[in-house]
Tab-separated table of C-alpha atoms in Angstrom:
chain	number	residue	atom	x	y	z
A	1	MET	CA	-10.476	-1.654	-3.233
A	2	THR	CA	-11.429	-5.317	-3.239
A	3	ASP	CA	-14.382	-4.393	-1.014
A	4	THR	CA	-15.737	-1.663	-3.282
A	5	PRO	CA	-19.490	-1.482	-2.535
A	6	ASP	CA	-21.753	-3.049	-5.172
A	7	ILE	CA	-23.519	0.173	-6.183
A	8	LEU	CA	-20.202	2.003	-6.514
A	9	ALA	CA	-18.695	-0.904	-8.476
A	10	ARG	CA	-21.639	-0.814	-10.908
A	11	ILE	CA	-21.306	2.941	-11.339
A	12	LEU	CA	-17.545	2.697	-11.942
A	13	ASP	CA	-17.928	-0.089	-14.503
A	14	ARG	CA	-20.416	2.039	-16.427
A	15	LYS	CA	-18.221	5.126	-16.023
A	16	ARG	CA	-15.285	3.411	-17.731
A	17	GLU	CA	-17.552	2.495	-20.645
A	18	GLU	CA	-18.788	6.081	-20.825
A	19	ILE	CA	-15.234	7.476	-20.917
A	20	ALA	CA	-14.369	5.152	-23.802
A	21	GLU	CA	-17.466	6.364	-25.671
A	22	ARG	CA	-16.565	10.013	-25.056
A	23	MET	CA	-12.977	9.497	-26.203
A	24	LEU	CA	-14.258	8.160	-29.530
A	25	ARG	CA	-16.069	11.487	-30.033
A	26	THR	CA	-13.315	13.759	-28.681
A	27	SER	CA	-9.733	12.561	-28.273
A	28	LEU	CA	-7.688	13.446	-25.209
A	29	GLU	CA	-5.382	15.513	-27.434
A	30	ASP	CA	-8.325	17.500	-28.808
A	31	LEU	CA	-9.782	17.934	-25.333
A	32	ARG	CA	-6.502	19.353	-24.023
A	33	GLY	CA	-6.592	21.801	-26.904
A	34	PHE	CA	-9.815	23.318	-25.563
A	35	ILE	CA	-8.282	24.223	-22.160
A	36	ASP	CA	-7.095	27.675	-23.250
A	37	ALA	CA	-10.660	28.647	-24.156
A	38	ALA	CA	-12.114	27.461	-20.844
A	39	PRO	CA	-13.517	30.009	-18.375
A	40	ALA	CA	-10.996	31.359	-15.860
A	41	VAL	CA	-10.830	29.315	-12.660
A	42	ARG	CA	-12.786	30.676	-9.706
A	43	PRO	CA	-11.116	30.116	-6.288
A	44	PHE	CA	-13.081	27.272	-4.707
A	45	LEU	CA	-11.113	26.702	-1.500
A	46	ALA	CA	-10.715	30.444	-0.920
A	47	ALA	CA	-14.484	30.939	-1.184
A	48	LEU	CA	-15.022	28.409	1.601
A	49	GLU	CA	-12.243	29.879	3.740
A	50	ALA	CA	-13.687	33.376	3.432
A	51	ARG	CA	-17.048	32.257	4.840
A	52	ILE	CA	-15.452	30.413	7.738
A	53	GLU	CA	-13.105	33.275	8.563
A	54	GLY	CA	-16.201	35.495	8.697
A	55	GLY	CA	-17.722	33.225	11.325
A	56	ARG	CA	-20.268	31.658	8.974
A	57	SER	CA	-20.945	28.191	7.674
A	58	ALA	CA	-19.419	27.530	4.254
A	59	VAL	CA	-22.076	25.781	2.196
A	60	ILE	CA	-21.480	23.900	-1.045
A	61	ALA	CA	-25.030	23.733	-2.405
A	62	GLU	CA	-25.705	20.820	-4.705
A	63	ILE	CA	-27.664	20.745	-7.931
A	64	LYS	CA	-28.862	17.247	-8.789
A	65	LYS	CA	-32.011	15.956	-10.391
A	66	ALA	CA	-32.021	12.395	-9.074
A	67	SER	CA	-30.186	9.823	-6.978
A	68	PRO	CA	-29.969	6.018	-7.170
A	69	SER	CA	-31.523	5.637	-3.714
A	70	ARG	CA	-34.397	8.124	-4.032
A	71	GLY	CA	-35.065	8.476	-7.744
A	72	VAL	CA	-36.083	11.878	-9.130
A	73	LEU	CA	-35.706	14.563	-6.467
A	74	ARG	CA	-36.938	17.525	-8.466
A	75	GLU	CA	-39.247	17.361	-11.477
A	76	ASP	CA	-39.012	21.125	-12.104
A	77	PHE	CA	-35.257	21.055	-12.706
A	78	ASP	CA	-33.594	24.223	-14.024
A	79	PRO	CA	-29.892	24.353	-13.018
A	80	ALA	CA	-29.527	28.060	-13.842
A	81	SER	CA	-32.450	29.182	-11.683
A	82	ILE	CA	-31.367	26.852	-8.869
A	83	ALA	CA	-27.849	28.335	-9.016
A	84	ARG	CA	-29.248	31.863	-8.764
A	85	SER	CA	-31.441	30.805	-5.850
A	86	TYR	CA	-28.468	29.273	-4.038
A	87	GLU	CA	-26.337	32.367	-4.555
A	88	ALA	CA	-29.115	34.568	-3.175
A	89	GLY	CA	-29.508	32.190	-0.236
A	90	GLY	CA	-25.866	32.517	0.795
A	91	ALA	CA	-24.079	29.507	-0.743
A	92	ALA	CA	-20.280	29.744	-0.912
A	93	CYS	CA	-19.925	27.308	-3.811
A	94	LEU	CA	-21.995	25.041	-6.035
A	95	SER	CA	-21.783	21.304	-6.666
A	96	VAL	CA	-23.307	19.979	-9.874
A	97	LEU	CA	-23.936	16.312	-10.676
A	98	THR	CA	-22.815	15.495	-14.192
A	99	ASP	CA	-23.294	11.698	-14.056
A	100	ARG	CA	-25.948	10.782	-16.605
A	101	ASP	CA	-26.873	7.169	-15.976
A	102	PHE	CA	-27.351	7.100	-12.204
A	103	PHE	CA	-28.125	10.739	-11.312
A	104	GLN	CA	-29.737	12.052	-14.537
A	105	GLY	CA	-26.985	14.677	-14.685
A	106	ALA	CA	-25.310	16.315	-17.686
A	107	ASP	CA	-22.293	18.449	-18.502
A	108	VAL	CA	-24.620	21.230	-19.599
A	109	HIS	CA	-26.129	21.371	-16.100
A	110	LEU	CA	-22.742	22.500	-14.788
A	111	GLU	CA	-22.188	24.932	-17.643
A	112	ASP	CA	-25.630	26.507	-17.173
A	113	ALA	CA	-25.325	26.744	-13.376
A	114	ARG	CA	-21.885	28.344	-13.554
A	115	ALA	CA	-22.965	30.847	-16.188
A	116	ALA	CA	-25.943	31.883	-14.038
A	117	SER	CA	-23.916	32.692	-10.909
A	118	SER	CA	-20.550	34.015	-9.759
A	119	LEU	CA	-19.895	31.064	-7.442
A	120	PRO	CA	-17.093	28.496	-7.875
A	121	VAL	CA	-18.381	25.099	-9.015
A	122	LEU	CA	-17.502	21.504	-8.136
A	123	ARG	CA	-17.948	18.826	-10.794
A	124	LYS	CA	-19.622	15.997	-8.877
A	125	ASP	CA	-19.032	12.781	-10.780
A	126	PHE	CA	-17.197	9.484	-10.507
A	127	ILE	CA	-13.754	10.444	-11.732
A	128	VAL	CA	-11.437	7.556	-12.530
A	129	ASP	CA	-9.408	8.918	-15.449
A	130	ALA	CA	-7.400	12.028	-16.315
A	131	TYR	CA	-9.706	12.512	-19.307
A	132	GLN	CA	-12.513	13.503	-16.927
A	133	VAL	CA	-10.343	16.057	-15.137
A	134	TYR	CA	-9.554	17.770	-18.449
A	135	GLU	CA	-13.267	17.592	-19.298
A	136	ALA	CA	-14.102	19.252	-15.992
A	137	ARG	CA	-11.745	22.155	-16.673
A	138	VAL	CA	-13.055	22.595	-20.228
A	139	MET	CA	-16.683	22.751	-19.032
A	140	GLY	CA	-15.754	25.358	-16.414
A	141	ALA	CA	-15.403	23.366	-13.199
A	142	ASP	CA	-13.239	24.933	-10.494
A	143	CYS	CA	-13.003	21.790	-8.357
A	144	VAL	CA	-13.474	18.053	-8.907
A	145	LEU	CA	-14.591	15.253	-6.617
A	146	LEU	CA	-12.154	12.362	-6.118
A	147	ILE	CA	-13.641	9.407	-4.209
A	148	ALA	CA	-11.037	7.466	-2.240
A	149	ALA	CA	-13.118	4.270	-2.376
A	150	ALA	CA	-13.042	4.419	-6.175
A	151	LEU	CA	-9.316	4.993	-6.674
A	152	GLU	CA	-6.082	3.182	-5.885
A	153	ASP	CA	-3.413	5.285	-4.163
A	154	ALA	CA	-1.289	5.940	-7.254
A	155	ARG	CA	-4.275	6.965	-9.386
A	156	LEU	CA	-5.625	9.187	-6.610
A	157	GLN	CA	-2.264	10.937	-6.326
A	158	ASP	CA	-1.978	11.387	-10.112
A	159	LEU	CA	-5.464	12.858	-10.439
A	160	LEU	CA	-4.907	15.181	-7.489
A	161	MET	CA	-1.675	16.460	-9.049
A	162	LEU	CA	-3.423	16.998	-12.391
A	163	THR	CA	-6.183	19.101	-10.796
A	164	HIS	CA	-3.485	21.282	-9.224
A	165	GLU	CA	-1.650	21.605	-12.551
A	166	LEU	CA	-4.872	22.822	-14.153
A	167	GLY	CA	-5.405	25.387	-11.388
A	168	MET	CA	-8.355	23.602	-9.808
A	169	ASN	CA	-9.030	22.277	-6.324
A	170	ALA	CA	-9.938	18.685	-5.537
A	171	LEU	CA	-12.367	17.527	-2.861
A	172	ILE	CA	-11.250	14.071	-1.769
A	173	GLU	CA	-14.128	12.091	-0.310
A	174	ILE	CA	-13.780	9.427	2.369
A	175	HIS	CA	-16.243	7.216	4.223
A	176	GLU	CA	-14.114	5.504	6.885
A	177	ALA	CA	-10.869	5.608	8.866
A	178	ARG	CA	-8.914	3.393	6.436
A	179	GLU	CA	-9.615	5.804	3.597
A	180	LEU	CA	-8.694	8.763	5.791
A	181	GLU	CA	-5.286	7.219	6.549
A	182	ARG	CA	-4.621	7.005	2.807
A	183	VAL	CA	-5.746	10.562	2.094
A	184	LEU	CA	-3.744	12.141	4.915
A	185	LYS	CA	-0.575	11.044	3.072
A	186	LEU	CA	-1.540	13.306	0.159
A	187	ASP	CA	-1.398	17.064	-0.343
A	188	ALA	CA	-5.171	17.250	0.032
A	189	ALA	CA	-6.471	20.577	1.336
A	190	LEU	CA	-10.154	19.569	1.125
A	191	ILE	CA	-11.358	16.363	2.766
A	192	GLY	CA	-15.015	15.462	2.439
A	193	ILE	CA	-16.529	13.005	4.890
A	194	ASN	CA	-19.590	11.303	3.443
A	195	ASN	CA	-21.996	10.299	6.191
A	196	ARG	CA	-23.779	7.871	3.869
A	197	ASP	CA	-22.544	4.286	4.000
A	198	LEU	CA	-22.113	3.200	0.381
A	199	ARG	CA	-22.858	-0.392	1.321
A	200	THR	CA	-26.122	0.138	3.213
A	201	PHE	CA	-27.058	3.722	2.223
A	202	GLU	CA	-27.620	4.380	5.919
A	203	THR	CA	-26.687	7.948	6.914
A	204	ARG	CA	-24.993	8.639	10.263
A	205	LEU	CA	-23.687	12.069	11.242
A	206	GLU	CA	-21.421	10.263	13.718
A	207	THR	CA	-19.226	9.316	10.750
A	208	THR	CA	-18.042	12.914	10.484
A	209	LEU	CA	-18.013	13.479	14.248
A	210	ASP	CA	-15.757	10.431	14.756
A	211	LEU	CA	-13.372	10.981	11.825
A	212	VAL	CA	-12.863	14.738	12.222
A	213	LYS	CA	-10.949	14.052	15.461
A	214	MET	CA	-8.240	12.357	13.372
A	215	ILE	CA	-7.758	15.201	10.866
A	216	PRO	CA	-5.093	17.895	11.384
A	217	GLY	CA	-6.259	21.489	11.607
A	218	ASN	CA	-4.487	22.469	8.383
A	219	ARG	CA	-7.019	20.501	6.315
A	220	MET	CA	-10.533	21.724	5.628
A	221	VAL	CA	-13.199	19.170	6.521
A	222	ILE	CA	-16.478	19.170	4.619
A	223	THR	CA	-19.336	17.077	5.958
A	224	GLU	CA	-21.536	15.494	3.271
A	225	SER	CA	-25.029	13.926	3.440
A	226	GLY	CA	-27.557	13.833	6.239
A	227	ILE	CA	-27.701	17.537	7.128
A	228	HIS	CA	-31.421	18.339	7.437
A	229	THR	CA	-31.955	20.529	10.512
A	230	ARG	CA	-30.405	23.519	12.275
A	231	GLU	CA	-29.573	21.083	15.097
A	232	ASP	CA	-27.511	19.003	12.648
A	233	VAL	CA	-25.618	22.142	11.642
A	234	ALA	CA	-25.033	23.092	15.281
A	235	ARG	CA	-23.678	19.615	16.113
A	236	MET	CA	-21.137	19.881	13.325
A	237	ARG	CA	-20.027	23.392	14.189
A	238	GLU	CA	-19.597	22.465	17.843
A	239	ALA	CA	-17.248	19.703	16.633
A	240	GLY	CA	-15.212	22.191	14.586
A	241	VAL	CA	-16.754	21.359	11.196
A	242	HIS	CA	-17.821	24.540	9.422
A	243	ALA	CA	-18.110	23.435	5.766
A	244	PHE	CA	-21.086	21.510	4.421
A	245	LEU	CA	-22.072	19.866	1.143
A	246	VAL	CA	-25.866	19.638	1.049
A	247	GLY	CA	-28.075	18.452	-1.782
A	248	GLU	CA	-31.257	16.527	-1.121
A	249	ALA	CA	-32.452	18.801	1.706
A	250	PHE	CA	-32.409	21.680	-0.796
A	251	MET	CA	-33.474	19.862	-3.954
A	252	THR	CA	-36.754	18.730	-2.403
A	253	ALA	CA	-37.625	22.262	-1.184
A	254	ALA	CA	-39.881	24.591	-3.178
A	255	ASP	CA	-37.209	27.320	-3.056
A	256	PRO	CA	-33.743	25.761	-2.631
A	257	GLY	CA	-32.005	29.032	-1.759
A	258	ALA	CA	-34.608	29.964	0.847
A	259	ARG	CA	-34.209	26.535	2.421
A	260	LEU	CA	-30.426	27.088	2.504
A	261	ALA	CA	-30.863	30.437	4.257
A	262	GLU	CA	-33.297	28.879	6.727
A	263	LEU	CA	-30.950	25.999	7.564
A	264	PHE	CA	-27.733	28.022	7.826
A	265	GLY	CA	-28.884	31.597	8.419
């Protein structure tokens, strides 16, 4: 992790400060005490598998207001209505950005989106501490994102085990072959391949097309970033990739769910 990209390093530094601030308001012990009152877990992996077994693309549709590279993506931002639109458009699951400082996200965005739909929900954030995994479960997340580039092996393993203990799934995100080698040593059912280079922000679909060849068939591969056309979808499916995490292509559309149906229908 000595070569952690600058933007990611900045985000992680701020994230550690944010966790410390949150722990002053709610201790880890108190947070754990809220778990019993959390909504029942919805089966995230099973929802994706069901779509694929039915011969369809399994789409994790993302709800995010902004990104560091593009700024505000959607001025008219209502997570609940977007969630309903995605469900109507055929999404298998939702992904909700909860990072405040770089993506203008919020915990309440996830809570509102989940309450408005029946779909399982991924907490999309920069998770570096067990505190955030407990937070995710308390707010109703069914899956969490773990970014290999942000976590040493031991921490990645510990956080993965904790998600399993809490009944959730974890999507482990990689960007390159070295990270994939690390992740394949873990009991990781969901492997996300991010086509965006965190150093340059360039997006190349070839990242997924190259790395998927190295992944055993008993893992589910989810391609992330850069899916904008039906041709992009077809390229992935021809390569054996049937699960997609898509955000910006939907967030910039007038009707996100209709755009989803158009792209994957």
